[in-house]
């Protein structure tokens, strides 16, 4: 059983939802995000859900890459062994390229791709030393194709993360280190609360249950919730550009 779990971006949305789902399953949690106050409230909730677990919290801006290594190693000291790490922290800021959004687009690419690399590096370093562990990257169904407008850089950043994850899956095949890439469809969280249209969107609990079930099976690539995304991602891969434009 993967007992000691680190989750980045645990102060909100899917990170918070997964922490609650794992607390119910009796797992110890190392939670980090920039908003430590929210993590402390969550910690109290988790210990109410399950008083038998251990919860550690750390303030972390994943764009401070030295801090990513420091915080993950602190969790390892706290727990002794780290069994699973979620690369979950992410943002969806930005807009059409060439339309004055470079600052936000750069922040999105930095957080979702470069800082995800820092998290993968720090996690896999610990797993190699332990010869044991499960890396889970939270990508997106959006990773499967390019998308225009405000989805452009977000989708590109998630494509980078999925590719990184797949490379690690190949490299670590037949070792005691497992790598799973999760591609969620739309799940209603603070990230997308202003979106006008979210086709097939589900609430956080439904979305997190689908994610946690896939992770516990240690599936290499999961598109969740299964309906409709396990099918739709195939269609998205072959859709002509004019169809993708209409969908966006
Ligand atoms: N919701 C969806 O439909 C959906 C679909 C596909 C993929 N995803 C992915 O799921 C992940 C979680 O998103 P969400 O929907 O749960 O959004 P959310 O509610 O906005 O949560 C994002 C989390 O990331 C953290 N975060 C953002 N920037 C950070 C930074 N620089 N350093 C540390 N933590 C940072 C935030 O914490 P602080 O602000 O406290 O730092 C927050 O806990 C993201 O990677 C997102 O791309 C979401």
Short mmCIF file of C-alpha atoms and ligand atoms in Angstrom, two decimals:
data_model
loop_
_atom_site.label_atom_id
_atom_site.label_comp_id
_atom_site.label_asym_id
_atom_site.label_seq_id
_atom_site.Cartn_x
_atom_site.Cartn_y
_atom_site.Cartn_z
CA UNK A 1 0.00 0.00 0.00
CA UNK A 2 1.24 3.52 -0.82
CA UNK A 3 1.09 4.86 2.74
CA UNK A 4 2.99 8.18 2.64
CA UNK A 5 1.80 10.55 -0.07
CA UNK A 6 3.02 14.03 -1.10
CA UNK A 7 0.56 16.28 -2.96
CA UNK A 8 1.56 19.65 -4.43
CA UNK A 9 -1.20 22.20 -5.00
CA UNK A 10 -3.12 20.72 -2.09
CA UNK A 11 -4.72 23.99 -0.93
CA UNK A 12 -7.62 23.87 -3.40
CA UNK A 13 -9.56 21.90 -6.00
CA UNK A 14 -8.26 18.48 -7.01
CA UNK A 15 -5.31 18.50 -4.61
CA UNK A 16 -7.62 19.16 -1.67
CA UNK A 17 -10.17 16.63 -2.95
CA UNK A 18 -7.56 13.91 -3.39
CA UNK A 19 -6.16 14.61 0.10
CA UNK A 20 -9.65 14.00 1.53
CA UNK A 21 -10.10 10.81 -0.53
CA UNK A 22 -6.73 9.45 0.67
CA UNK A 23 -7.40 10.44 4.29
CA UNK A 24 -10.55 8.27 4.13
CA UNK A 25 -8.30 5.44 2.91
CA UNK A 26 -5.94 5.86 5.88
CA UNK A 27 -2.94 7.36 4.10
CA UNK A 28 -0.44 9.83 5.60
CA UNK A 29 -0.20 13.09 3.71
CA UNK A 30 2.53 15.65 3.00
CA UNK A 31 0.67 18.67 1.67
CA UNK A 32 2.17 21.77 0.06
CA UNK A 33 1.04 24.93 -1.72
CA UNK A 34 1.68 28.67 -1.38
CA UNK A 35 -1.37 29.26 0.88
CA UNK A 36 -0.25 27.64 4.14
CA UNK A 37 -3.32 28.98 5.99
CA UNK A 38 -5.59 26.92 3.74
CA UNK A 39 -3.39 23.84 4.24
CA UNK A 40 -3.71 24.21 8.02
CA UNK A 41 -7.53 24.33 7.76
CA UNK A 42 -7.41 21.29 5.46
CA UNK A 43 -5.12 19.45 7.90
CA UNK A 44 -7.68 19.94 10.69
CA UNK A 45 -10.46 18.62 8.37
CA UNK A 46 -8.38 15.59 7.39
CA UNK A 47 -7.66 14.69 11.01
CA UNK A 48 -11.40 14.87 11.68
CA UNK A 49 -12.03 12.56 8.72
CA UNK A 50 -9.37 10.15 10.01
CA UNK A 51 -7.63 10.79 13.37
CA UNK A 52 -5.25 7.86 12.76
CA UNK A 53 -3.31 9.47 9.92
CA UNK A 54 -0.28 11.80 9.99
CA UNK A 55 -0.50 15.08 8.05
CA UNK A 56 2.47 17.37 7.42
CA UNK A 57 2.14 20.75 5.70
CA UNK A 58 4.74 22.98 4.05
CA UNK A 59 4.46 26.33 2.25
CA UNK A 60 5.83 25.88 -1.26
CA UNK A 61 5.88 27.96 -4.42
CA UNK A 62 6.77 25.33 -7.04
CA UNK A 63 8.34 28.07 -9.16
CA UNK A 64 11.07 28.28 -6.51
CA UNK A 65 12.85 25.15 -7.71
CA UNK A 66 15.39 24.90 -4.89
CA UNK A 67 12.47 24.95 -2.46
CA UNK A 68 10.79 22.04 -4.31
CA UNK A 69 13.81 19.80 -3.56
CA UNK A 70 14.05 21.11 0.02
CA UNK A 71 10.35 20.56 0.81
CA UNK A 72 10.17 17.08 -0.76
CA UNK A 73 13.29 16.03 1.18
CA UNK A 74 11.80 17.43 4.39
CA UNK A 75 8.69 15.28 3.83
CA UNK A 76 10.98 12.29 3.29
CA UNK A 77 12.68 13.01 6.64
CA UNK A 78 9.26 13.41 8.31
CA UNK A 79 7.87 10.14 6.92
CA UNK A 80 11.04 8.04 6.59
CA UNK A 81 9.78 6.77 3.21
CA UNK A 82 7.81 8.54 0.49
CA UNK A 83 5.56 6.10 -1.36
CA UNK A 84 3.78 8.38 -3.84
CA UNK A 85 4.17 11.94 -5.14
CA UNK A 86 1.52 13.92 -6.98
CA UNK A 87 2.75 16.59 -9.40
CA UNK A 88 -0.53 18.48 -9.22
CA UNK A 89 0.11 22.22 -8.73
CA UNK A 90 -1.00 24.06 -11.84
CA UNK A 91 -2.59 27.21 -13.23
CA UNK A 92 -4.63 28.10 -16.30
CA UNK A 93 -3.87 31.80 -16.81
CA UNK A 94 -3.20 33.46 -20.14
CA UNK A 95 -4.68 34.28 -23.50
CA UNK A 96 -4.18 34.24 -27.25
CA UNK A 97 -0.55 34.37 -28.35
CA UNK A 98 0.51 37.75 -29.72
CA UNK A 99 -2.33 39.52 -27.98
CA UNK A 100 -0.54 40.97 -24.96
CA UNK A 101 -0.66 37.96 -22.61
CA UNK A 102 3.00 36.94 -22.56
CA UNK A 103 3.42 37.47 -18.80
CA UNK A 104 0.48 35.16 -17.90
CA UNK A 105 1.30 32.66 -20.66
CA UNK A 106 4.90 32.45 -19.43
CA UNK A 107 3.72 31.93 -15.84
CA UNK A 108 1.44 29.11 -16.97
CA UNK A 109 4.19 27.37 -18.93
CA UNK A 110 6.68 27.86 -16.10
CA UNK A 111 4.33 26.48 -13.42
CA UNK A 112 2.79 23.59 -15.39
CA UNK A 113 5.84 22.43 -17.32
CA UNK A 114 9.21 23.69 -15.96
CA UNK A 115 8.14 23.52 -12.31
CA UNK A 116 6.52 20.14 -12.93
CA UNK A 117 9.95 19.02 -14.18
CA UNK A 118 11.46 20.25 -10.88
CA UNK A 119 8.87 18.21 -8.98
CA UNK A 120 9.55 15.10 -11.10
CA UNK A 121 13.31 15.52 -10.57
CA UNK A 122 12.93 15.88 -6.79
CA UNK A 123 10.48 12.96 -6.54
CA UNK A 124 12.39 10.54 -8.77
CA UNK A 125 15.65 11.37 -6.96
CA UNK A 126 13.99 10.22 -3.73
CA UNK A 127 12.46 7.14 -5.44
CA UNK A 128 15.80 6.13 -6.98
CA UNK A 129 17.47 6.38 -3.54
CA UNK A 130 14.66 4.29 -1.99
CA UNK A 131 14.35 1.99 -5.04
CA UNK A 132 10.61 2.40 -4.55
CA UNK A 133 7.81 4.86 -5.26
CA UNK A 134 4.91 5.98 -7.46
CA UNK A 135 5.06 9.25 -9.39
CA UNK A 136 1.69 10.64 -10.49
CA UNK A 137 1.52 13.61 -12.85
CA UNK A 138 -1.74 15.50 -13.25
CA UNK A 139 -1.82 16.46 -16.91
CA UNK A 140 -5.06 17.15 -18.84
CA UNK A 141 -7.14 15.79 -21.71
CA UNK A 142 -6.09 19.10 -23.29
CA UNK A 143 -2.59 17.63 -23.67
CA UNK A 144 -3.64 15.45 -26.61
CA UNK A 145 -3.91 18.29 -29.18
CA UNK A 146 -3.11 21.94 -29.69
CA UNK A 147 -5.91 24.38 -28.85
CA UNK A 148 -6.32 28.04 -29.79
CA UNK A 149 -6.84 31.16 -27.66
CA UNK A 150 -6.62 30.95 -23.90
CA UNK A 151 -6.19 27.14 -24.00
CA UNK A 152 -3.12 27.34 -26.21
CA UNK A 153 -0.28 27.62 -23.72
CA UNK A 154 -2.14 25.58 -21.08
CA UNK A 155 -2.53 22.66 -23.53
CA UNK A 156 1.11 22.98 -24.63
CA UNK A 157 2.31 22.97 -21.01
CA UNK A 158 0.30 19.81 -20.30
CA UNK A 159 1.56 18.16 -23.51
CA UNK A 160 5.09 18.81 -22.21
CA UNK A 161 4.19 17.22 -18.87
CA UNK A 162 2.59 14.16 -20.52
CA UNK A 163 5.66 13.68 -22.70
CA UNK A 164 7.97 13.99 -19.70
CA UNK A 165 5.87 11.44 -17.86
CA UNK A 166 5.87 9.00 -20.76
CA UNK A 167 9.65 9.28 -21.07
CA UNK A 168 9.94 8.40 -17.37
CA UNK A 169 7.53 5.47 -17.81
CA UNK A 170 9.81 4.06 -20.49
CA UNK A 171 13.00 4.73 -18.53
CA UNK A 172 11.65 3.19 -15.32
CA UNK A 173 9.85 0.25 -16.93
CA UNK A 174 10.57 -3.02 -15.09
CA UNK A 175 11.88 -1.14 -12.03
CA UNK A 176 10.17 -0.77 -8.62
CA UNK A 177 9.35 2.86 -9.55
CA UNK A 178 5.93 3.35 -11.17
CA UNK A 179 4.80 6.40 -13.16
CA UNK A 180 1.17 7.29 -13.88
CA UNK A 181 -0.11 10.15 -16.03
CA UNK A 182 -3.64 11.30 -15.27
CA UNK A 183 -5.52 13.27 -17.93
CA UNK A 184 -8.62 14.75 -16.29
CA UNK A 185 -11.46 16.13 -18.36
CA UNK A 186 -13.41 19.07 -16.95
CA UNK A 187 -13.84 19.02 -13.18
CA UNK A 188 -15.42 22.08 -11.54
CA UNK A 189 -12.75 23.71 -9.35
CA UNK A 190 -11.66 27.29 -8.61
CA UNK A 191 -9.40 27.05 -11.69
CA UNK A 192 -12.32 27.05 -14.12
CA UNK A 193 -15.08 28.75 -12.10
CA UNK A 194 -15.25 31.61 -14.62
CA UNK A 195 -15.40 29.38 -17.71
CA UNK A 196 -18.54 29.88 -19.81
CA UNK A 197 -18.80 26.30 -21.03
CA UNK A 198 -17.35 23.12 -19.50
CA UNK A 199 -18.65 20.14 -21.49
CA UNK A 200 -19.28 16.97 -19.42
CA UNK A 201 -18.01 18.73 -16.27
CA UNK A 202 -18.32 16.86 -12.97
CA UNK A 203 -18.00 18.06 -9.37
CA UNK A 204 -14.79 17.75 -7.34
CA UNK A 205 -15.87 14.64 -5.42
CA UNK A 206 -16.82 12.71 -8.58
CA UNK A 207 -13.67 13.86 -10.35
CA UNK A 208 -11.36 13.02 -7.44
CA UNK A 209 -12.93 9.59 -6.93
CA UNK A 210 -12.30 8.81 -10.62
CA UNK A 211 -8.70 10.03 -10.31
CA UNK A 212 -8.01 8.17 -7.06
CA UNK A 213 -9.48 4.89 -8.41
CA UNK A 214 -7.21 5.11 -11.48
CA UNK A 215 -4.18 5.93 -9.32
CA UNK A 216 -4.75 3.10 -6.88
CA UNK A 217 -4.70 0.69 -9.87
CA UNK A 218 -1.45 2.41 -10.92
CA UNK A 219 -2.71 2.73 -14.49
CA UNK A 220 -0.01 4.22 -16.73
CA UNK A 221 -2.32 6.60 -18.64
CA UNK A 222 -5.82 7.40 -17.38
CA UNK A 223 -8.42 9.67 -18.99
CA UNK A 224 -10.93 10.52 -16.26
CA UNK A 225 -13.82 10.37 -15.57
CA UNK A 226 -13.87 7.29 -17.81
CA UNK A 227 -17.09 8.46 -19.49
CA UNK A 228 -16.73 10.32 -21.83
CA UNK A 229 -12.99 11.08 -21.75
CA UNK A 230 -11.61 7.55 -22.24
CA UNK A 231 -13.40 7.62 -25.62
CA UNK A 232 -13.29 11.33 -26.46
CA UNK A 233 -9.51 11.60 -26.26
CA UNK A 234 -9.25 9.20 -29.24
CA UNK A 235 -11.65 11.39 -31.25
CA UNK A 236 -9.78 14.55 -30.24
CA UNK A 237 -6.53 13.03 -31.54
CA UNK A 238 -7.94 12.61 -35.07
CA UNK A 239 -10.27 15.64 -35.22
CA UNK A 240 -9.49 18.03 -38.10
CA UNK A 241 -8.39 21.55 -37.21
CA UNK A 242 -11.73 23.19 -38.13
CA UNK A 243 -13.54 20.85 -35.69
CA UNK A 244 -11.07 21.69 -32.90
CA UNK A 245 -11.65 25.39 -33.65
CA UNK A 246 -15.42 24.95 -33.24
CA UNK A 247 -14.94 23.05 -29.96
CA UNK A 248 -12.72 25.76 -28.47
N1 LIG B 1 -10.18 21.28 -12.89
C1 LIG B 1 -10.06 20.73 -14.08
O1 LIG B 1 -11.02 20.63 -14.87
C2 LIG B 1 -8.71 20.17 -14.51
C3 LIG B 1 -8.67 19.43 -15.71
C4 LIG B 1 -7.46 18.92 -16.13
C5 LIG B 1 -6.31 19.12 -15.36
N2 LIG B 1 -6.39 19.85 -14.21
C6 LIG B 1 -5.14 20.05 -13.45
O2 LIG B 1 -5.35 19.71 -12.10
C7 LIG B 1 -4.40 20.42 -11.28
C8 LIG B 1 -5.14 21.05 -10.11
O3 LIG B 1 -6.02 22.05 -10.63
P1 LIG B 1 -7.40 22.44 -9.94
O4 LIG B 1 -8.46 22.31 -10.96
O5 LIG B 1 -7.51 21.73 -8.65
O6 LIG B 1 -7.16 24.02 -9.73
P2 LIG B 1 -7.15 24.92 -8.42
O7 LIG B 1 -8.32 24.64 -7.56
O8 LIG B 1 -6.93 26.30 -8.92
O9 LIG B 1 -5.85 24.42 -7.63
C9 LIG B 1 -4.56 24.69 -8.10
C10 LIG B 1 -3.60 24.35 -6.98
O10 LIG B 1 -2.27 24.57 -7.49
C11 LIG B 1 -1.58 25.36 -6.54
N3 LIG B 1 -0.59 26.19 -7.21
C12 LIG B 1 -0.75 27.02 -8.27
N4 LIG B 1 0.39 27.67 -8.54
C13 LIG B 1 1.30 27.24 -7.61
C14 LIG B 1 2.65 27.56 -7.35
N5 LIG B 1 3.33 28.46 -8.07
N6 LIG B 1 3.26 26.91 -6.33
C15 LIG B 1 2.58 26.02 -5.59
N7 LIG B 1 1.32 25.68 -5.77
C16 LIG B 1 0.67 26.29 -6.78
C17 LIG B 1 -2.63 26.19 -5.83
O11 LIG B 1 -2.19 26.51 -4.50
P3 LIG B 1 -1.71 27.93 -3.99
O12 LIG B 1 -2.42 28.98 -4.81
O13 LIG B 1 -2.10 27.93 -2.55
O14 LIG B 1 -0.23 27.93 -4.19
C18 LIG B 1 -3.79 25.21 -5.76
O15 LIG B 1 -3.69 24.41 -4.61
C19 LIG B 1 -3.73 21.45 -12.19
O16 LIG B 1 -2.46 20.96 -12.59
C20 LIG B 1 -4.67 21.50 -13.39
O17 LIG B 1 -4.02 21.89 -14.57
C21 LIG B 1 -7.57 20.39 -13.77
#
